[in-house]
Coordinates of C-alpha atoms and ligand atoms in Angstrom, one line a residue:
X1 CA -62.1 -47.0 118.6
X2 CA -59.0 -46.1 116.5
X3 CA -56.9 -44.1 118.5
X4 CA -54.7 -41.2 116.8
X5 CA -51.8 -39.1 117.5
X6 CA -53.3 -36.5 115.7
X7 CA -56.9 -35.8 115.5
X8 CA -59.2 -33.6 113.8
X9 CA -62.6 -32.1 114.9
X10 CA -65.1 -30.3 113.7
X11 CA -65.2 -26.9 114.2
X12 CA -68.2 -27.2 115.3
X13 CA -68.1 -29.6 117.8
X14 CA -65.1 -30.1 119.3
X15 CA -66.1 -34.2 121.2
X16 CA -66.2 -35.5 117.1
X17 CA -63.0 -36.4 116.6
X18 CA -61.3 -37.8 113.7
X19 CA -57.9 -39.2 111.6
X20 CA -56.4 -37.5 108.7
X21 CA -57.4 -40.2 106.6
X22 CA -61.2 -39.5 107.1
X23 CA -60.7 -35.7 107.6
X24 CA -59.0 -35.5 104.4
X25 CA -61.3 -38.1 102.0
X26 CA -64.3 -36.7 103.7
X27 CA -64.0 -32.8 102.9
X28 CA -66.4 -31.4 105.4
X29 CA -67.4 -33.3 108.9
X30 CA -70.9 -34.8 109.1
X31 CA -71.9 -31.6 111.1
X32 CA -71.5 -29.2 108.3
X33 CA -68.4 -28.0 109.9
X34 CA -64.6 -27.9 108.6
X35 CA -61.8 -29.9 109.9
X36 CA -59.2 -28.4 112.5
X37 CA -56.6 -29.8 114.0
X38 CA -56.8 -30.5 118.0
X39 CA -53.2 -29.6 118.5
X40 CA -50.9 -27.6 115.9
X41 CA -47.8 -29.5 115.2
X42 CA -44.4 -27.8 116.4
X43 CA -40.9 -27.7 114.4
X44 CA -38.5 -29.3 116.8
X45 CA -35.9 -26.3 117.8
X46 CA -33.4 -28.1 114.7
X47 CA -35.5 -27.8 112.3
X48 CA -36.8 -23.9 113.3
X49 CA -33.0 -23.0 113.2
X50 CA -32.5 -24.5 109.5
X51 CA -35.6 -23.6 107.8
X52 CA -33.8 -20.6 106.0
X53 CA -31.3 -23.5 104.4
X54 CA -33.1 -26.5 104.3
X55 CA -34.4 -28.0 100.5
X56 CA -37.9 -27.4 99.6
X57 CA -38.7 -31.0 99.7
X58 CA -37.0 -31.4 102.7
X59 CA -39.7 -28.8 104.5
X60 CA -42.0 -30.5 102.8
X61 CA -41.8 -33.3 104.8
X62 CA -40.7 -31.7 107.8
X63 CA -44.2 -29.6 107.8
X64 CA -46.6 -32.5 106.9
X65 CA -45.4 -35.7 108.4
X66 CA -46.6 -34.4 111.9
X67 CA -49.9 -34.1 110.7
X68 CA -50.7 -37.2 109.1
X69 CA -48.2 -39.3 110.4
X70 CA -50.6 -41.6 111.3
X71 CA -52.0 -42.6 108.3
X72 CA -49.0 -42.1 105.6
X73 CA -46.0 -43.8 106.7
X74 CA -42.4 -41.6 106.5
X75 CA -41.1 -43.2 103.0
X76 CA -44.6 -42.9 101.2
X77 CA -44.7 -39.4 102.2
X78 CA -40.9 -38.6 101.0
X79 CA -42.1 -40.4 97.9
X80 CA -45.2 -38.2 97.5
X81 CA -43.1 -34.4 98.6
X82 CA -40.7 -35.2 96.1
X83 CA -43.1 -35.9 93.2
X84 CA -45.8 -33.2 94.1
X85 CA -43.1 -30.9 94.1
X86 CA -40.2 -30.5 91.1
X87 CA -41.1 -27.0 91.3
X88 CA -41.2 -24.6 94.2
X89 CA -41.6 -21.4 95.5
X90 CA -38.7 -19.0 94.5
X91 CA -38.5 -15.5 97.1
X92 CA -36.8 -12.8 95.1
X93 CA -36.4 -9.7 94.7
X94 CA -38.9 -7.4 92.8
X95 CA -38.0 -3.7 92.7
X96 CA -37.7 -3.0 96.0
X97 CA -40.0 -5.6 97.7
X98 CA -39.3 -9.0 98.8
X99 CA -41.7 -11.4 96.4
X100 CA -42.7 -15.2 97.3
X101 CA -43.9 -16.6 93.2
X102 CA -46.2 -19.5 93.9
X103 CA -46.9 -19.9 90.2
X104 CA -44.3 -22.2 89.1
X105 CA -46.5 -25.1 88.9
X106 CA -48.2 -26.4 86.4
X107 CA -51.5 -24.6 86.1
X108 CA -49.1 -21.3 87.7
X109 CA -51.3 -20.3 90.2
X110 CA -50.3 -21.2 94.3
X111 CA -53.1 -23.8 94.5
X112 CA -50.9 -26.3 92.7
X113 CA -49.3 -26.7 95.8
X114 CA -52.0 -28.1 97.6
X115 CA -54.0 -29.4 94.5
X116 CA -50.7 -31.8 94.2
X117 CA -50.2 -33.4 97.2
X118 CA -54.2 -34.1 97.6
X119 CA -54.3 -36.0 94.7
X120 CA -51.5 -37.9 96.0
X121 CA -52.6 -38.6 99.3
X122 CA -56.0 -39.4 98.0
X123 CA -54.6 -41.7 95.4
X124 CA -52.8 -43.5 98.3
X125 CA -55.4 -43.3 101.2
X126 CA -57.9 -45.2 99.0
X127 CA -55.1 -47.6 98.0
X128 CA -57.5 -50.6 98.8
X129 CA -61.1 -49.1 97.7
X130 CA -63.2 -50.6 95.0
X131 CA -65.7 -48.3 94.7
X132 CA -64.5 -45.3 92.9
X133 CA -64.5 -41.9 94.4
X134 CA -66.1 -38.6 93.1
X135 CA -64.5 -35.0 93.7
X136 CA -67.1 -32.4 93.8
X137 CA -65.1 -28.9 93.8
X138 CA -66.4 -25.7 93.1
X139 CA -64.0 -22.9 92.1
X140 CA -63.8 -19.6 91.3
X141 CA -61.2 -19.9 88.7
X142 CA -58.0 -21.5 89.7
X143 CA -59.0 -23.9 92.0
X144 CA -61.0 -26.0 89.2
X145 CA -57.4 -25.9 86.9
X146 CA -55.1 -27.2 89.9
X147 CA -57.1 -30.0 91.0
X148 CA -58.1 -31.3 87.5
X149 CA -54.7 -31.0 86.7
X150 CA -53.6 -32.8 89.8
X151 CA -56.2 -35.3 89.6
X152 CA -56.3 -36.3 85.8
X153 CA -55.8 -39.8 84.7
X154 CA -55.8 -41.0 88.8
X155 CA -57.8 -44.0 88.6
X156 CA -60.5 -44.5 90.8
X157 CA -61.4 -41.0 91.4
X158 CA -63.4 -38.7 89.1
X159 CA -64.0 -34.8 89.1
X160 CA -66.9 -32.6 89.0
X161 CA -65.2 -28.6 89.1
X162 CA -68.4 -26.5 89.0
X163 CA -67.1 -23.0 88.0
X164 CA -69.1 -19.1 87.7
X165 CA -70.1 -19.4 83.8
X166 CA -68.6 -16.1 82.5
X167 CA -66.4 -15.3 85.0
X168 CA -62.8 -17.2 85.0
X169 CA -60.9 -16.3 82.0
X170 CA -60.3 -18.1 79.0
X171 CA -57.0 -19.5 79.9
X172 CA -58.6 -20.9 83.2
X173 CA -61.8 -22.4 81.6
X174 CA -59.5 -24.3 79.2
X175 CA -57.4 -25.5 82.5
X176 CA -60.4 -26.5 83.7
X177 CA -63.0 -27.7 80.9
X178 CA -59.9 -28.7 78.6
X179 CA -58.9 -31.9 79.9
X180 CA -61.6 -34.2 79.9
X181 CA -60.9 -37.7 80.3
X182 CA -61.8 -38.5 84.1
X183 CA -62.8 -34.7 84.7
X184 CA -66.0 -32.9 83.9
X185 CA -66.5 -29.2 84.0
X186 CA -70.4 -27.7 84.8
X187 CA -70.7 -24.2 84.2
X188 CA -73.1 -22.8 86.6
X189 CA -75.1 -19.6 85.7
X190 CA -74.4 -17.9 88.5
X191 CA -71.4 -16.6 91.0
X192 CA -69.0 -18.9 93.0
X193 CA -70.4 -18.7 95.7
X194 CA -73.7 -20.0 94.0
X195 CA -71.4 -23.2 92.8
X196 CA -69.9 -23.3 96.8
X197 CA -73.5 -23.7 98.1
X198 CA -74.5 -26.5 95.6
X199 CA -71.3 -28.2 96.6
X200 CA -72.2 -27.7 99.9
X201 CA -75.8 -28.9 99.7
X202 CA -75.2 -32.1 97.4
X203 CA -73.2 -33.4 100.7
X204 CA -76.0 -32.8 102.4
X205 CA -78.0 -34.5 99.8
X206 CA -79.2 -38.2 101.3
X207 CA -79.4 -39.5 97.9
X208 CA -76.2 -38.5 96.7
X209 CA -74.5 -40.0 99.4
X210 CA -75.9 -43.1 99.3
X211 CA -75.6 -43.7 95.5
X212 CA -71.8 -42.2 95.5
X213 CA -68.9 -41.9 97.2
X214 CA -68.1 -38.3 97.5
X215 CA -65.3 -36.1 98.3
X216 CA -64.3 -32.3 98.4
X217 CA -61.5 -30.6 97.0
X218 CA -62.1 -27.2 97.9
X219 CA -59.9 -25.4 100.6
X220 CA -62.4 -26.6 103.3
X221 CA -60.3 -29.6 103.1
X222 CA -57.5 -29.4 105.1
X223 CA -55.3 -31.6 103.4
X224 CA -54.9 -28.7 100.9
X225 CA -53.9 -26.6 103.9
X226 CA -51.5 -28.4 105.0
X227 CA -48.9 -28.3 102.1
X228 CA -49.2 -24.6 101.6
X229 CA -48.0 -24.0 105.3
X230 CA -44.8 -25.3 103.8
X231 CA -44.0 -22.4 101.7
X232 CA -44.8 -20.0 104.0
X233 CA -42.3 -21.5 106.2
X234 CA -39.8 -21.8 103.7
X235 CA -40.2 -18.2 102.7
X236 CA -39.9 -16.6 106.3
X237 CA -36.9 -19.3 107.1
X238 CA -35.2 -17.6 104.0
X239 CA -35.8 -14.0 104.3
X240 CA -35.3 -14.5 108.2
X241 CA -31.4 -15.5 107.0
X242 CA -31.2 -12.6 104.7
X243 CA -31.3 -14.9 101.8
X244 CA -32.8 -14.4 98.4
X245 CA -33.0 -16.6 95.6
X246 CA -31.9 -15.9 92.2
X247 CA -34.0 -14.8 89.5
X248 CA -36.0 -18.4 88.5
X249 CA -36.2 -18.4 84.2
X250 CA -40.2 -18.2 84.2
X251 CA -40.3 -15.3 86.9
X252 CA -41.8 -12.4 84.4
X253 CA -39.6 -10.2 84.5
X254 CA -38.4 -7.9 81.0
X255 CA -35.5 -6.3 82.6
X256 CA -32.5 -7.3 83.9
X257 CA -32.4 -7.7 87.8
X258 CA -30.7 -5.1 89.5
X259 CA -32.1 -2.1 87.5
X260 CA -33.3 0.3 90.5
X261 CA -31.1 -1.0 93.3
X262 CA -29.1 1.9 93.5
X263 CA -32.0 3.6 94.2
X264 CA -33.4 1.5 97.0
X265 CA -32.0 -0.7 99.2
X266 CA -33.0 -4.4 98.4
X267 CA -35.4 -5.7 101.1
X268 CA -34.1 -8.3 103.7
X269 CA -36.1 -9.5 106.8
X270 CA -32.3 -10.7 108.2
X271 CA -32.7 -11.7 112.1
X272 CA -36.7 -10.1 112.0
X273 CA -40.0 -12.0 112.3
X274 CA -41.4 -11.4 108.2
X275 CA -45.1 -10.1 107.5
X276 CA -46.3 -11.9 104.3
X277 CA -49.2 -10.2 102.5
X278 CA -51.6 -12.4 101.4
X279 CA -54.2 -11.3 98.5
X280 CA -57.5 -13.7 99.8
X281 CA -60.4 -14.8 99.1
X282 CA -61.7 -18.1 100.4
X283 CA -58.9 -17.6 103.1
X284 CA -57.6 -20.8 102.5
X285 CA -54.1 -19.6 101.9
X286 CA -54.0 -17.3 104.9
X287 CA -55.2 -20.4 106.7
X288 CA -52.4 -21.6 105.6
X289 CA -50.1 -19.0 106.5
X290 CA -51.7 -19.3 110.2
X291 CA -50.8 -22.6 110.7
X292 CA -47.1 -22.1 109.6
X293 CA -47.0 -19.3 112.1
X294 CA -48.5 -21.5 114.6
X295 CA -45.5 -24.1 113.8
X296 CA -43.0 -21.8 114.9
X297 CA -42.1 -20.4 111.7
X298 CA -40.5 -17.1 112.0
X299 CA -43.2 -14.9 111.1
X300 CA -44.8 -11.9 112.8
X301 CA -47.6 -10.9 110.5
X302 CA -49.9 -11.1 107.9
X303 CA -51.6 -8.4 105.7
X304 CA -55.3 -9.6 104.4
X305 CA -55.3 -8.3 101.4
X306 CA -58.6 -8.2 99.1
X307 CA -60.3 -6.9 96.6
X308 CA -63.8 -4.9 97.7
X309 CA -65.3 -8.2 99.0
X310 CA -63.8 -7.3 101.9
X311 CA -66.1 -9.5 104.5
X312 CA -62.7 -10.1 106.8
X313 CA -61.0 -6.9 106.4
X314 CA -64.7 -5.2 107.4
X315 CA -64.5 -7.8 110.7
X316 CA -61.0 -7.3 111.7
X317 CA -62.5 -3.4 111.9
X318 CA -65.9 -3.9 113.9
X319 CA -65.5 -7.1 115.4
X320 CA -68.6 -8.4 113.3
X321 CA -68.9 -11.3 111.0
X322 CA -71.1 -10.2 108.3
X323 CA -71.2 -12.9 104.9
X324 CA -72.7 -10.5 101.7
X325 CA -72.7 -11.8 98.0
X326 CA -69.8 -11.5 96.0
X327 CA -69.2 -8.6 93.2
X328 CA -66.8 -9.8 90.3
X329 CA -63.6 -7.4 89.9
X330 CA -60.4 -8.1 88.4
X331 CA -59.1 -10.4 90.7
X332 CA -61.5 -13.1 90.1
X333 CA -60.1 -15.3 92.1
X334 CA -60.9 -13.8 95.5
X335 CA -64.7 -12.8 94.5
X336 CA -65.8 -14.1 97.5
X337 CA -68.3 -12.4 100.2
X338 CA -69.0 -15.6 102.4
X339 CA -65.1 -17.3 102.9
X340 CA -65.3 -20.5 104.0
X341 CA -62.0 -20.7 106.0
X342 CA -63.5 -18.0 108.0
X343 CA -64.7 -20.7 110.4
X344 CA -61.6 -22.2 111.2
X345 CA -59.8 -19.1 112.1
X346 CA -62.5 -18.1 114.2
X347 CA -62.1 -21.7 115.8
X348 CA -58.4 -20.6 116.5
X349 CA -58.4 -17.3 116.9
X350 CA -60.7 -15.0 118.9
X351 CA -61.3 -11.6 117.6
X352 CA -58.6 -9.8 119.1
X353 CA -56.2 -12.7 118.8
X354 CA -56.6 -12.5 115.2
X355 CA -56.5 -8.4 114.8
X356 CA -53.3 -9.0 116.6
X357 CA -51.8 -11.2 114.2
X358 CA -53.8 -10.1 110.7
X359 CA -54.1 -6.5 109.2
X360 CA -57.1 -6.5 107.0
X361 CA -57.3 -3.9 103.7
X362 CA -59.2 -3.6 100.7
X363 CA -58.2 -2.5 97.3
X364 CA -60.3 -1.6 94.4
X365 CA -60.4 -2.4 91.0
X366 CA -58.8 1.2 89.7
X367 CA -56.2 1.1 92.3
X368 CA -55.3 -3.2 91.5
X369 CA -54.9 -1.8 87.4
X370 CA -52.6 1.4 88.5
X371 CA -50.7 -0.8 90.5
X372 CA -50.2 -3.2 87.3
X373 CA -48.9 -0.3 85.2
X374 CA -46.8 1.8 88.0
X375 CA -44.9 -1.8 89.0
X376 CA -44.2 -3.0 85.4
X377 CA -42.8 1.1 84.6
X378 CA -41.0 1.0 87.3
X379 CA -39.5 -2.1 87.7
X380 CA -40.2 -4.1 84.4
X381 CA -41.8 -6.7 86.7
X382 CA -45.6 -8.0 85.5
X383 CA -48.2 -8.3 88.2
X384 CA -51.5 -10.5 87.7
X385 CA -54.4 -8.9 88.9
X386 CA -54.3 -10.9 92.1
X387 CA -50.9 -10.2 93.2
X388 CA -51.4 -6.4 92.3
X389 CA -53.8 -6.2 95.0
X390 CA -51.4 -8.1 98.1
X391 CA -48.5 -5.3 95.9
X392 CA -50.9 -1.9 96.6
X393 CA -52.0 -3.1 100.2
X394 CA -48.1 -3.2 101.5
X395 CA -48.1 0.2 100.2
X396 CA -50.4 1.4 103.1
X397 CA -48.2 0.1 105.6
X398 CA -44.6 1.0 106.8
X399 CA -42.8 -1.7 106.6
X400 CA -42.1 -3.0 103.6
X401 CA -38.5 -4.3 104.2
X402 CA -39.1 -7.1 106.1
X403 CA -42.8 -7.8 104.1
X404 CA -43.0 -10.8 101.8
X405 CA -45.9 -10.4 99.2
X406 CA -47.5 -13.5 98.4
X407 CA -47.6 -13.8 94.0
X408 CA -50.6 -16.0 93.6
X409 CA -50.9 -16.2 89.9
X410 CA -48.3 -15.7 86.9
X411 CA -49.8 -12.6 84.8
X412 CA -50.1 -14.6 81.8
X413 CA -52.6 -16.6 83.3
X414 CA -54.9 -13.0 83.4
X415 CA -53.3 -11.5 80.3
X416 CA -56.6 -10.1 79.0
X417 CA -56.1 -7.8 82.3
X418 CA -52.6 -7.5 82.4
X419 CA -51.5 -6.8 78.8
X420 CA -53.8 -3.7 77.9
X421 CA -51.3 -2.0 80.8
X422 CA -47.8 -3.8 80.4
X423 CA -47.7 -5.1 76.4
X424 CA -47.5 -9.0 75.9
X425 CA -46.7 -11.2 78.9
X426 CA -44.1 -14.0 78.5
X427 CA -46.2 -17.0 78.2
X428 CA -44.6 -20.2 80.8
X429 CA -45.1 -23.3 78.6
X430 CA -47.5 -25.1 80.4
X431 CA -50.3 -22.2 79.7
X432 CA -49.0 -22.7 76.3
X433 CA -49.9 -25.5 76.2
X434 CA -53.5 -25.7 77.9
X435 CA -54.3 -22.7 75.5
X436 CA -54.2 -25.0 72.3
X437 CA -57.0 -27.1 74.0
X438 CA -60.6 -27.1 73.4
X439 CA -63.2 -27.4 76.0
X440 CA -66.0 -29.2 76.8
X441 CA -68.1 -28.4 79.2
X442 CA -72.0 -28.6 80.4
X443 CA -74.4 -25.6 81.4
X444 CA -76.2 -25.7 84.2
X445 CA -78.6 -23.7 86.2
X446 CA -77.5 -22.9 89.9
X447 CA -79.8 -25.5 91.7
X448 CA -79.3 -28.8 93.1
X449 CA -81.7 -30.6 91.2
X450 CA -79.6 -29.8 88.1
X451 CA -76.5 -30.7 89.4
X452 CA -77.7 -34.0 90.6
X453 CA -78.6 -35.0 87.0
X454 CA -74.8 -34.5 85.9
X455 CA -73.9 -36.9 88.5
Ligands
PLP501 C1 -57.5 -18.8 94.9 C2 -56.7 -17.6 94.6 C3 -56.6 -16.5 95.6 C4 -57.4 -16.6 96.9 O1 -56.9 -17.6 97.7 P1 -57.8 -18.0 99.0 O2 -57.0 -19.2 99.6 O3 -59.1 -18.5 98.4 O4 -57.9 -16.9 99.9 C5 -55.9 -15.4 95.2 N1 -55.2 -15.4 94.1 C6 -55.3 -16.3 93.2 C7 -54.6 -16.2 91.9 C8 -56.0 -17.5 93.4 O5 -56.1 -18.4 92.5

């Protein structure tokens, strides 16, 4: 048997044990269970003490190497960091909150972080296959666009996204259906998580596996995880030093920086552990978050934000892990009633563990679209949807110097939502450019059978 450094069991039975390699191409362990680590990595003590100065890239591979050192050797994975990455994750200042913008990526939304260094890792764990590989991802709206984005023109690998027909905006059905080429969009009548379970039941499908190879690309798979931990430790290294960046030219702002400081004092977590709110759905980026806090990243907290599917914030409360079915809001993106990450935070955390470490809280619909308008009259700074929602839930707690609010989306990526209540968004030029495209994509009713046929 192979031995590893690092392994990776299910989370439901802790004596299967496997590499990153097979962890990572294989989505979801033979058991129906997700991947976990055994042991959570550690920044050495150097590292810890420089994370507020260190280069994005340079964190990059600082976070990951430990966790799949054993299957991508150190140059490869520079290599990889450094091309995943020409963008990253500006913290600045927004009225008088600390911000972390993770939409300065391609499709703009935070999952091009970990949509990009999949596709790289996959590309270079299947260096010697033959038989080509086919990504099965379901999505609720931004997933789909960052991994066929990621993924487009790799050869050897194909992907299904399987997206909510109806539900993701325009702009994020053309990110997804618009490409083409190696990826092919089904739109499923149904919700998400009616396109999560057929995902879920065509790897259980005997058939399926034995006539293709199949992977997942969803935030079960944990080398998605992995590379968003990286900003979160970037973040809290930054605003631990009391340093900001400056003002990045796509961050969607209409006024000058500065206006309102001399009515607040600008936020600064200098010398203090930081709470990052983080709006959810899936979970995978608080995950995320978890594990850079298990690191040793200075961080002391994190706020749960979500919309009224509200399945975590509703356990933190009673202690009981109810799944329902989703309702659509605003923030499409975390429509979610049965989060799938759920299981691996309650592999690492027991209840009160994680009510230690994670405030849970709700926000509705009425309160994410005041939240829009009172932020952009206030400050001139435009919220999407999802971001309005981790904004208003810092709002119900003290503390809001040393809080980081995680911006998942750019607001031009949910401008039918955002500009009834701010005016026209400033557009970054990579929607512009997936707006001119047309898209192409195939109906589908929310059963197995009918997904097999597009297969
Ligand atoms: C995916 C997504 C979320 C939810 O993230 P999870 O990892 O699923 O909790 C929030 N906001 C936006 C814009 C997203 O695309």
């Amino acid at each position: 048997m192979v031995q590893y450094d690092m392994r990776y069991y299910s989370t439901r039975n802790k004596n299967e044990a496997t590499g990153f390699s097979t962890a990572a191409l294989t989505g979801l362990a033979p058991d129906g269970g997700l991947y976990i680590p055994e042991e959570i990595p550690q920044y050495s003590t150097a590292v810890r003490s420089s994370l507020g100065t260190m280069d994005y890239t340079d964190i990059a591979f600082e976070t990951i190497y430990p966790w799949v050192k054993d299957d991508i050797p150190r140059p490869v994975l520079e290599e990889m960091v450094h091309s995943a990455y020409p963008f990253n994750a500006p913290l600045v200042v927004a009225g008088d909150r600390l911000v972390l913008e993770l939409f300065h990526g391609p499709t703009a939304a935070f999952k091009d972080f970990g949509a990009r260094f999949m596709a790289r890792a996959f590309s270079y764990l299947r260096r010697a296959e033959t038989k080509p590989l086919t990504i099965l991802v379901a999505t609720s709206g931004d997933t789909g666009g960052a991994v066929a984005d990621g993924f487009f023109g790799v050869e050897g690998i194909s992907v299904t996204v399987l997206y909510p027909k109806g539900r993701v905006s325009p702009l994020q059905e053309r990110q997804i259906a618009g490409l083409k080429g190696n990826i092919s969009a089904l739109a499923v009548e149904g919700s998400f998580d009616d396109c999560q379970r057929l995902v879920k039941q065509a790897f259980g499908d005997a058939d399926l596996k034995k006539r293709l190879c199949l992977a997942s690309a969803n935030s079960i798979n944990i080398s998605r995880l992995i590379p968003q931990a990286v900003y979160y430790a970037a973040a809290a290294g930054r605003a631990f030093a009391g340093q900001v960046d400056p003002d990045g030219e796509a961050t969607p702002r209409r006024v000058q920086s500065g206006r309102g400081s001399a009515e607040t004092r600008v936020p600064s977590g200098r010398g203090e552990g930081i709470t990052f709110c983080v709006p959810s759905g899936n979970f995978g980026n608080l995950t995320a978050g978890l594990y850079a806090w298990k690191m040793g990243a200075p961080i002391e907290k994190f706020i749960a934000a979500t919309n009224i599917n509200k399945t975590v914030p509703d356990y933190l409360e009673s202690g009981t892990y109810e799944a329902r079915l989703s309702q659509a809001t605003l923030s499409n993106a975390m429509d979610v009633g049965a989060p799938s990450n759920f299981e691996r935070m309650a592999a690492h955390f027991s209840w009160e563990e994680m009510r230690r470490l994670v405030m849970g809280i709700s926000i509705n619909d009425d309160e994410t679209s005041e939240t829009i308008s009172e932020v952009f009259t206030r400050w001139g700074y435009y919220l999407d949807p999802h971001s309005a929602v981790g904004w208003r839930a810092v709002d119900k707690f003290q503390k809001a110097g040393k809080t980081v609010i995680a911006l998942t989306a750019h607001p031009a990526k949910f401008a039918e939502t955002v500009e009834p209540l701010t005016g026209p968004v400033p557009v970054p030029p990579s929607l512009k450019k997936a707006m001119d495209r047309n898209i192409e994509a195939r109906t589908i009713r929310a059963e197995l059978e009918a997904l097999k046929e597009c297969l």
